[in-house]
PDB file of C-alpha atoms in Angstrom:
ATOM      1  CA  ASP A 195       4.640   7.933  -0.772  1.00 69.00           C
ATOM      2  CA  LYS A 196       6.299   6.109  -3.710  1.00 74.00           C
ATOM      3  CA  ALA A 197       5.372   2.646  -2.359  1.00 71.00           C
ATOM      4  CA  ILE A 198       1.792   3.429  -2.024  1.00 70.00           C
ATOM      5  CA  SER A 199       1.738   4.976  -5.367  1.00 74.00           C
ATOM      6  CA  ALA A 200       3.181   1.921  -7.029  1.00 71.00           C
ATOM      7  CA  LEU A 201       0.597  -0.240  -5.263  1.00 68.00           C
ATOM      8  CA  GLN A 202      -2.209   1.896  -6.702  1.00 71.00           C
ATOM      9  CA  ILE A 203      -1.078   0.829 -10.146  1.00 72.00           C
ATOM     10  CA  LEU A 204      -1.973  -2.889  -9.268  1.00 69.00           C
ATOM     11  CA  PRO A 205      -5.317  -4.239 -10.535  1.00 69.00           C
ATOM     12  CA  ASP A 206      -8.172  -3.857  -8.347  1.00 70.00           C
ATOM     13  CA  THR A 207      -8.067  -6.983  -6.349  1.00 76.00           C
ATOM     14  CA  PRO A 208      -8.514  -8.036  -2.800  1.00 79.00           C
ATOM     15  CA  TRP A 209      -4.685  -8.315  -2.547  1.00 80.00           C
ATOM     16  CA  ARG A 210      -4.292  -4.730  -3.635  1.00 76.00           C
ATOM     17  CA  GLU A 211      -6.477  -3.481  -0.617  1.00 81.00           C
ATOM     18  CA  ALA A 212      -4.456  -5.685   1.650  1.00 85.00           C
ATOM     19  CA  LEU A 213      -1.110  -4.525   0.399  1.00 81.00           C
ATOM     20  CA  ILE A 214      -2.115  -0.868   0.629  1.00 81.00           C
ATOM     21  CA  GLY A 215      -3.340  -1.402   4.136  1.00 87.00           C
ATOM     22  CA  LEU A 216       0.038  -2.811   5.132  1.00 88.00           C
ATOM     23  CA  ALA A 217       1.924  -0.040   3.328  1.00 86.00           C
ATOM     24  CA  HIS A 218       0.067   2.533   5.318  1.00 87.00           C
ATOM     25  CA  ILE A 219       1.027   0.638   8.555  1.00 90.00           C
ATOM     26  CA  ALA A 220       4.592   0.517   7.480  1.00 88.00           C
ATOM     27  CA  VAL A 221       4.828   4.168   6.838  1.00 85.00           C
ATOM     28  CA  GLN A 222       3.226   5.044  10.225  1.00 87.00           C
ATOM     29  CA  ARG A 223       5.821   2.804  11.780  1.00 83.00           C
ATOM     30  CA  ASP A 224       8.688   4.562  10.098  1.00 74.00           C
ATOM     31  CA  ARG A 225       7.778   7.915  11.806  1.00 72.00           C
TER      32      ARG A 225
END
């Protein structure tokens, strides 16, 4: 998914893990 791929470019911070988690939830809701 493009959104998740873009998030993986971010620096390795606690925020990144939270954002990726939210992105996965958003992707699952779209289905």
